Coordinates of C-alpha atoms and ligand atoms in Angstrom, one line a residue:
X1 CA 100.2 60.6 24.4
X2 CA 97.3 63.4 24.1
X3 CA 93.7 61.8 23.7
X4 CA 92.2 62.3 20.5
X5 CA 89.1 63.9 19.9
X6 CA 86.2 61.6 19.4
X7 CA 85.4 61.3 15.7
X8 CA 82.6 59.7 13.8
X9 CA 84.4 56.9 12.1
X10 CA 82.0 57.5 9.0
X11 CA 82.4 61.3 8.0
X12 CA 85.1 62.3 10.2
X13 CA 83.6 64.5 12.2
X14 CA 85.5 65.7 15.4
X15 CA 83.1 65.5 18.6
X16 CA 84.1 67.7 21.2
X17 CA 81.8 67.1 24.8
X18 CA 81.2 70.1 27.0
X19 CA 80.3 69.0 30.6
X20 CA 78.0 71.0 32.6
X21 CA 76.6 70.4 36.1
X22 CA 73.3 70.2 33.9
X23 CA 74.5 67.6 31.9
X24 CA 76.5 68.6 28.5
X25 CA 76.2 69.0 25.1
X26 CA 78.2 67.9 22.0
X27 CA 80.2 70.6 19.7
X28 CA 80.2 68.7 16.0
X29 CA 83.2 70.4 14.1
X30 CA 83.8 69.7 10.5
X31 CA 80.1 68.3 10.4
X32 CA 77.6 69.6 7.3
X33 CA 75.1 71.7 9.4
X34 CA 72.5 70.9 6.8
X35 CA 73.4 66.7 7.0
X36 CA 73.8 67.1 11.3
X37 CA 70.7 69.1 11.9
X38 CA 67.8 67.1 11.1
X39 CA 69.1 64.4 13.6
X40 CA 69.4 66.3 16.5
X41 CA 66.5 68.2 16.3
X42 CA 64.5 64.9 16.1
X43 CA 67.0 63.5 18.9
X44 CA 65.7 67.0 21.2
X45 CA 62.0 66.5 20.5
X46 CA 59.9 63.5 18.2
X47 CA 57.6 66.5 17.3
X48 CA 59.0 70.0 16.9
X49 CA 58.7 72.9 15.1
X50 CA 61.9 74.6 14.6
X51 CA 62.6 78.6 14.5
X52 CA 66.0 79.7 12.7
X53 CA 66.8 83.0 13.8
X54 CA 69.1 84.5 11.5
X55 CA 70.5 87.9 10.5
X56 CA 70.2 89.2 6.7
X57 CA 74.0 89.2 5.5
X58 CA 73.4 85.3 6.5
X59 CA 70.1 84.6 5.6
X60 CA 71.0 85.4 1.8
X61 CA 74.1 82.8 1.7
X62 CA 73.0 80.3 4.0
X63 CA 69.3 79.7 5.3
X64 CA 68.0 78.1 2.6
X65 CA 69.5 74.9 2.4
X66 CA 69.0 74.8 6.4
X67 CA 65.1 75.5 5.9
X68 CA 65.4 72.4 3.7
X69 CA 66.7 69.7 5.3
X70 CA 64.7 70.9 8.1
X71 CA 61.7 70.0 6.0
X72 CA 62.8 67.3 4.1
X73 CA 62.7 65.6 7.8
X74 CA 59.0 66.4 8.2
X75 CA 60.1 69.6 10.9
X76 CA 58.0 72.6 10.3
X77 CA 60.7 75.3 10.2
X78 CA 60.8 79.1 9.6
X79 CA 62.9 81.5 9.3
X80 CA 63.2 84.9 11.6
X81 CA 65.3 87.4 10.2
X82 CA 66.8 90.3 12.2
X83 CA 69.3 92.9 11.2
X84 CA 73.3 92.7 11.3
X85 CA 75.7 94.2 13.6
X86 CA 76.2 94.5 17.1
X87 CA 73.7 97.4 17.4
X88 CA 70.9 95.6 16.8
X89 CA 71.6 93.1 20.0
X90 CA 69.0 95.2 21.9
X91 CA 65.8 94.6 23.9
X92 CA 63.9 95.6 20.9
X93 CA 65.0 92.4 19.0
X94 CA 65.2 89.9 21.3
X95 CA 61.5 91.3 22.0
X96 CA 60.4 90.8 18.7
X97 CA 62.0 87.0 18.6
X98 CA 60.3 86.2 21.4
X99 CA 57.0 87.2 20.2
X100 CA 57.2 85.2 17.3
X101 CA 57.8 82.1 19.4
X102 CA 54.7 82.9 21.0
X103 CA 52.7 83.2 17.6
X104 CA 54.2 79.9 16.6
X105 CA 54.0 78.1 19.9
X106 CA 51.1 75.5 19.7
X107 CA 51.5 71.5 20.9
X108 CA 54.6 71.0 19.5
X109 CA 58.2 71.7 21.8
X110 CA 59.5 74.7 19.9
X111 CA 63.4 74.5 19.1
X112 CA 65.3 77.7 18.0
X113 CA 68.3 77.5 15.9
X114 CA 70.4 80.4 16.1
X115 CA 72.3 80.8 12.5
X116 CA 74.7 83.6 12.6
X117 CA 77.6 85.3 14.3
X118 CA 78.2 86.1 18.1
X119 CA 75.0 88.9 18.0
X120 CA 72.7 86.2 16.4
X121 CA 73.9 83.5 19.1
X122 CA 73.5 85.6 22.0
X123 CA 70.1 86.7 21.2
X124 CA 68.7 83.8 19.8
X125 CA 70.2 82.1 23.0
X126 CA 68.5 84.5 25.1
X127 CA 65.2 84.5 23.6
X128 CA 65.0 80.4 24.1
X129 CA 66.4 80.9 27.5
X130 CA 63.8 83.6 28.6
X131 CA 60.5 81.8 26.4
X132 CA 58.4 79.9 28.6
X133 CA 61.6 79.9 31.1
X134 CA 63.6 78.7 29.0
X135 CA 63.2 75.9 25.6
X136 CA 65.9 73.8 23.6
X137 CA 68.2 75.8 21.1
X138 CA 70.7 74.9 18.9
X139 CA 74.0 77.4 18.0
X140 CA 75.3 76.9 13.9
X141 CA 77.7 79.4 14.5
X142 CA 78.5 81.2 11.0
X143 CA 81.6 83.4 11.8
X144 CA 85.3 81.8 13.1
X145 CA 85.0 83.8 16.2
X146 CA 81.4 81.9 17.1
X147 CA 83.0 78.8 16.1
X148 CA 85.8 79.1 18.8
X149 CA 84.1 81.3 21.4
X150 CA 80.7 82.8 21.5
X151 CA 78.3 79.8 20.4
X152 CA 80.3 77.5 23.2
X153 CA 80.2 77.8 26.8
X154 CA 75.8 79.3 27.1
X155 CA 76.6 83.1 27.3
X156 CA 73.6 84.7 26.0
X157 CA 71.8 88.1 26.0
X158 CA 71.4 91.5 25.0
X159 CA 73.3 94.8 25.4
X160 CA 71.5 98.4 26.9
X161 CA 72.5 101.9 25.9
X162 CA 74.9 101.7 29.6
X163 CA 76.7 98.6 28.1
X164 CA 77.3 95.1 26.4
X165 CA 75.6 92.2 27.6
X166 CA 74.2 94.0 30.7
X167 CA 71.0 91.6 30.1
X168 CA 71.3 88.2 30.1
X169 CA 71.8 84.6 31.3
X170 CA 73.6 81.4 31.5
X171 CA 72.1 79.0 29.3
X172 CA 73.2 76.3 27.3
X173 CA 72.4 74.8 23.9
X174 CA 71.7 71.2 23.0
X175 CA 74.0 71.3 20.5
X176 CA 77.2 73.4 18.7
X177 CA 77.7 72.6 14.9
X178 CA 80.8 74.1 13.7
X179 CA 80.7 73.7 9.8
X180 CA 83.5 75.1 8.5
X181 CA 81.7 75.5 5.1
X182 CA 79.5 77.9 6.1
X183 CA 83.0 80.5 7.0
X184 CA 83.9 80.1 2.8
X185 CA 81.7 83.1 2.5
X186 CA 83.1 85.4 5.6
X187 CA 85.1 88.4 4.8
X188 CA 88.4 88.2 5.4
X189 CA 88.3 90.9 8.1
X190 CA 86.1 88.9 9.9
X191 CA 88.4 85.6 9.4
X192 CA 91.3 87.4 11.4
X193 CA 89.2 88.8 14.1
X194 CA 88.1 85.2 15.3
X195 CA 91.9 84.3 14.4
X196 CA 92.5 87.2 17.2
X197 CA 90.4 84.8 20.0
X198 CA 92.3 81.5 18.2
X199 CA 95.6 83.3 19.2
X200 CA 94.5 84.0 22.7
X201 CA 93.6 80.3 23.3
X202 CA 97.1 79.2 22.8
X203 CA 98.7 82.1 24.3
X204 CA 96.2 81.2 27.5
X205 CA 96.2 77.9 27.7
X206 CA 97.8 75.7 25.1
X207 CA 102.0 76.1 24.6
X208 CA 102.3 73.6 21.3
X209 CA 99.1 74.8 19.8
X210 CA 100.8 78.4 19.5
X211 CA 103.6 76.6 17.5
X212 CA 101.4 74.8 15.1
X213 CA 99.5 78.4 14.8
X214 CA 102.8 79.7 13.9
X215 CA 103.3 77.2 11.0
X216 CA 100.4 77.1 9.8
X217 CA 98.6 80.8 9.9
X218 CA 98.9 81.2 6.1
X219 CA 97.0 77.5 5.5
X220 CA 94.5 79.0 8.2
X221 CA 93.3 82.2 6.5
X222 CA 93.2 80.1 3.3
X223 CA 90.7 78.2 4.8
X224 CA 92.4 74.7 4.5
X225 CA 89.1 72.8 5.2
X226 CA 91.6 70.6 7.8
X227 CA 93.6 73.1 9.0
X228 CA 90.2 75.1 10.3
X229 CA 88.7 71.8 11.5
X230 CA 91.4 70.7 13.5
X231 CA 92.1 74.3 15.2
X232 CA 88.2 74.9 16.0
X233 CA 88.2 71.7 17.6
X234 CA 91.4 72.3 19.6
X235 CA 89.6 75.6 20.6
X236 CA 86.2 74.4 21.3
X237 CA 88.4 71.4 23.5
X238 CA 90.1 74.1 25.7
X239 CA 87.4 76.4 26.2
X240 CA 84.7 73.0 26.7
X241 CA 87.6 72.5 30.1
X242 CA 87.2 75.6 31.1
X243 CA 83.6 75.5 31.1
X244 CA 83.4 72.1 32.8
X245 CA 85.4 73.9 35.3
X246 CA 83.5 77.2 35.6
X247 CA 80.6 77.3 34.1
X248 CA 79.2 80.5 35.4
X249 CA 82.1 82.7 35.2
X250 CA 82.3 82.8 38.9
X251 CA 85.3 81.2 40.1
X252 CA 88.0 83.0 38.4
X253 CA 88.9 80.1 35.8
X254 CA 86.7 81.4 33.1
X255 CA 87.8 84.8 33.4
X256 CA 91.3 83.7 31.6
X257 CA 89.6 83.9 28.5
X258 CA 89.2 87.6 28.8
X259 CA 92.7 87.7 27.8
X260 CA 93.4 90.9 26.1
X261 CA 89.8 92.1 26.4
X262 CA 90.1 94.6 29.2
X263 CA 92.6 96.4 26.9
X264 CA 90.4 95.6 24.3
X265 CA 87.1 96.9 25.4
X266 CA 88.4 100.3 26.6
X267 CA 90.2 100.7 23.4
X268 CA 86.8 99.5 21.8
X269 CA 84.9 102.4 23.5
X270 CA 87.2 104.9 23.6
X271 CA 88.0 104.7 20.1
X272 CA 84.5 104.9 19.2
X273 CA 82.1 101.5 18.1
X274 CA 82.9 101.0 14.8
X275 CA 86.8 101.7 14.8
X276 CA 87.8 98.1 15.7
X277 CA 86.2 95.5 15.5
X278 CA 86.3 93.4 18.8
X279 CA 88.6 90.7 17.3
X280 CA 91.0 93.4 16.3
X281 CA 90.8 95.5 19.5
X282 CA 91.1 92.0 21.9
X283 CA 94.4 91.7 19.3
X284 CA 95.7 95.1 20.5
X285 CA 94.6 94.2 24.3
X286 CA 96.3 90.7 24.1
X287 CA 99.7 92.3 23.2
X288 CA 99.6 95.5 25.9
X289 CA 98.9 92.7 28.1
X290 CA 101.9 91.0 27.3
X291 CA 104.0 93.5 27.5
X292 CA 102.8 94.3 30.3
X293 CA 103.3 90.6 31.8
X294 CA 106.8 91.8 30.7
X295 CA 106.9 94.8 32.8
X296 CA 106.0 93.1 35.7
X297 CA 108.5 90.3 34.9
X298 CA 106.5 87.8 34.6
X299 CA 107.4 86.5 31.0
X300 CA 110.3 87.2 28.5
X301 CA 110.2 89.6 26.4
X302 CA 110.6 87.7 23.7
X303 CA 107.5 85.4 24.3
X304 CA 105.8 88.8 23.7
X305 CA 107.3 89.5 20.9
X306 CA 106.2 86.3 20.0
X307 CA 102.4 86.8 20.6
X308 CA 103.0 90.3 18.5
X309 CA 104.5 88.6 15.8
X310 CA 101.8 85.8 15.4
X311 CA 98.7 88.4 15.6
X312 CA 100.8 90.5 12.6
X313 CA 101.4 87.4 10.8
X314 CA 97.3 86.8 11.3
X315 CA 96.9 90.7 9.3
X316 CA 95.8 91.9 12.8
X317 CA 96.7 95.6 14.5
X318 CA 98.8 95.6 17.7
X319 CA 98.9 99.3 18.2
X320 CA 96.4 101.7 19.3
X321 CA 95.4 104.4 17.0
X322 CA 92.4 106.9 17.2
X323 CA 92.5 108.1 21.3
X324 CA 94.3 109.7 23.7
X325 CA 96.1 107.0 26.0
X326 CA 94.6 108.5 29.0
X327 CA 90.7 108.0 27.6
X328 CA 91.1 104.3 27.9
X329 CA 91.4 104.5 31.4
X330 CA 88.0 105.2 33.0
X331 CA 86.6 102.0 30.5
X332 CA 89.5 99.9 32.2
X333 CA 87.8 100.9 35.5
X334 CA 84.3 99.7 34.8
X335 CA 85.8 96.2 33.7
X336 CA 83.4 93.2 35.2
X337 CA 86.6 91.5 36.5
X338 CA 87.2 94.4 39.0
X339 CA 86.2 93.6 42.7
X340 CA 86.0 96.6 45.3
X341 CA 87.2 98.7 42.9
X342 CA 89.8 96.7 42.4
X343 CA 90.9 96.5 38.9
X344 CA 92.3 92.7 37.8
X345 CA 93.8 91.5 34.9
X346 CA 94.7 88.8 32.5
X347 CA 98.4 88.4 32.5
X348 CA 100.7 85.8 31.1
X349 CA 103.3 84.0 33.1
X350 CA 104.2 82.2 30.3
X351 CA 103.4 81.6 26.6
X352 CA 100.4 79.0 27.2
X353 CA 100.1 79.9 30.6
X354 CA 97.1 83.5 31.8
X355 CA 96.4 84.1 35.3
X356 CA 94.4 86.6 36.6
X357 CA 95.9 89.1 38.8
X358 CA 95.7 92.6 40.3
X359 CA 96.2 95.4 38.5
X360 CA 99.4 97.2 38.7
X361 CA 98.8 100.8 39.7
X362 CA 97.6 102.8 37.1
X363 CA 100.6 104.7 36.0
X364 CA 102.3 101.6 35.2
X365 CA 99.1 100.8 32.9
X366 CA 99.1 104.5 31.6
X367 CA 103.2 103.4 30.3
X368 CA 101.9 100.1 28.8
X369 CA 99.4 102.2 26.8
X370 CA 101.3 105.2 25.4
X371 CA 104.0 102.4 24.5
X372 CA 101.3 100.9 22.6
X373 CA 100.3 103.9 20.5
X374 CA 100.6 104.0 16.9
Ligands
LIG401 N1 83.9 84.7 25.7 C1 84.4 84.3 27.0 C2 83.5 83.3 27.7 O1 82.7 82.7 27.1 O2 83.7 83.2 28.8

């Protein structure tokens, strides 16, 4: 019989552990943000004073009653607000975070608490890594996608005008709280694109969590408070073991999550920002890569039809629309999994089962895409 998750017999919290050579951290799912907060920041430091960094589509639902409990524990907390969208995850802002840490820095540890979506985490996460060589932070991830990837797992950083994340570091939080409450207020758009990186965890990793996905997708975009619970914390399980296992990204086992981002990303770019979002490109990349898996025969082609079928039923795209098939190319080329020019990819060889191999030769790709044209 399967383990269950640890879960605080009084409120039923799930408690998921990542382990890291530096030690670990807990992931609270289905926890109150505003009731689990106070606690652990006076479990990181007696005497703190606490920065939220936050983005302003946030702030407005969501910061107050953090700023509040915050205080009503005797914590001196403020509030930094930064813009939304992936275009502001530049130098300029993480500049500006870190130079109100400084102005706030006195005798007290200083604890950031990054609010917010993938662009919040990674900055806010990078700004406590880089202040004073790094000080505690805490991730309260706001969309489904930072629930069941970004806020998990210590990738933070920045992007430059040559590409995403090209600045940044390895760095873990003290803490994850997943509060499902705080997705109530995400547009539904968003909802499917982190339901695009729930997808790819059972299509990677986890065979019987694809069937309960395939039950149960209607109950998950209705944000059943237990259906969302029990899928972040079957995420946040499988991507806290591949962590354990590979913390740094270096070793080849991390790199499964990329499932369906090399696709992704070059569709991403090639289409123009702003086309896709990531969730819904990575649910175009996930099913070329399948049927590419299929091409090479290393799964059925009805297990891909499968994965196509559950990203539709999810309200996400699985074509390509808005490039030529041979634009996406060159982006494919400049993937961070290639090695001596090598390009590798995330392939199935069976539905719960990624590996990462060498690329076919390019032709073969070429096919895959102009298949996967609208
Ligand atoms: N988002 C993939 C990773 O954290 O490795």
């Amino acid at each position: 019989m399967k383990k269950k998750a640890p879960q605080n017999e009084k409120s039923g919290i799930g408690i998921v552990r990542v382990r890291t050579p530096g030690g670990g951290y807990p992931i609270y799912v289905g926890a109150s943000a505003a009731d689990v907060l106070p606690g652990e920041l006076k479990r990181i430091s007696k005497e703190c004073r606490v920065l939220i960094v936050t983005d302003r589509n946030v702030a407005v639902l969501h910061i107050e009653p953090l700023l509040d409990a915050v205080r009503r524990a005797g914590m001196d907390a403020d509030a930094f607000i930064i813009p939304s969208g992936e275009r502001f995850k530049t130098f300029a802002t993480w500049k500006r975070i870190i130079e109100r840490l400084s102005e706030m820095d006195d005798k007290r540890d200083l604890v950031v608490c990054a609010l917010g979506g993938g662009v919040v985490g990674d900055l806010a996460g990078f700004a406590a890594a880089s202040y004073r060589r790094g000080i505690s932070y805490v991730q309260i991830p706001t969309t489904l996608l930072a629930c069941v990837d970004s806020s998990v797992g210590g990738k933070t950083g920045f992007d430059l005008p040559r590409g995403k994340n090209l600045v940044g570091a390895f760095y873990q939080p003290e803490c994850v709280i997943a509060d499902p409450a705080l997705l109530t207020t995400l547009p539904m758009r968003e909802l499917r694109c982190g339901m695009a990186e729930v997808i790819k965890y059972g299509f990677v990793m986890d065979a019987p969590f694809i069937g309960r996905l395939e039950k149960n997708m209607g109950g998950l975009l209705d944000l059943e408070p237990a259906a969302v619970s029990s899928a972040i914390e079957r995420c946040c399980r499988l991507k806290a073991r591949v962590v354990a296992q590979d913390e740094r990204d270096t070793s080849g086992v991390r790199a499964i999550l990329n499932f369906g981002h090399t696709f992704g990303h070059a569709m991403e770019a090639a289409c123009g920002y702003g086309r896709y979002k990531h969730g819904e490109a990575v649910a175009v990349g996930m099913v070329l890569a399948a049927e590419l898996s299929v091409k090479l025969g290393m799964i059925s082609k009805r297990d891909s039809e499968r994965l196509e079928r559950l990203v539709e039923t999810a309200g996400l795209p699985t074509r390509i629309r808005g490039a030529e098939p041979e634009e996406l190319l060159p982006f494919m080329r400049r993937d961070k999994k290639t090695r001596a020019g090598k390009l590798r990819l995330v392939l199935l060889e069976s539905a719960g089962r990624a590996v990462v191999a060498d690329a076919p030769p390019e032709k073969t790709i070429l096919q895959i895409i102009k298949n996967g044209m609208e």
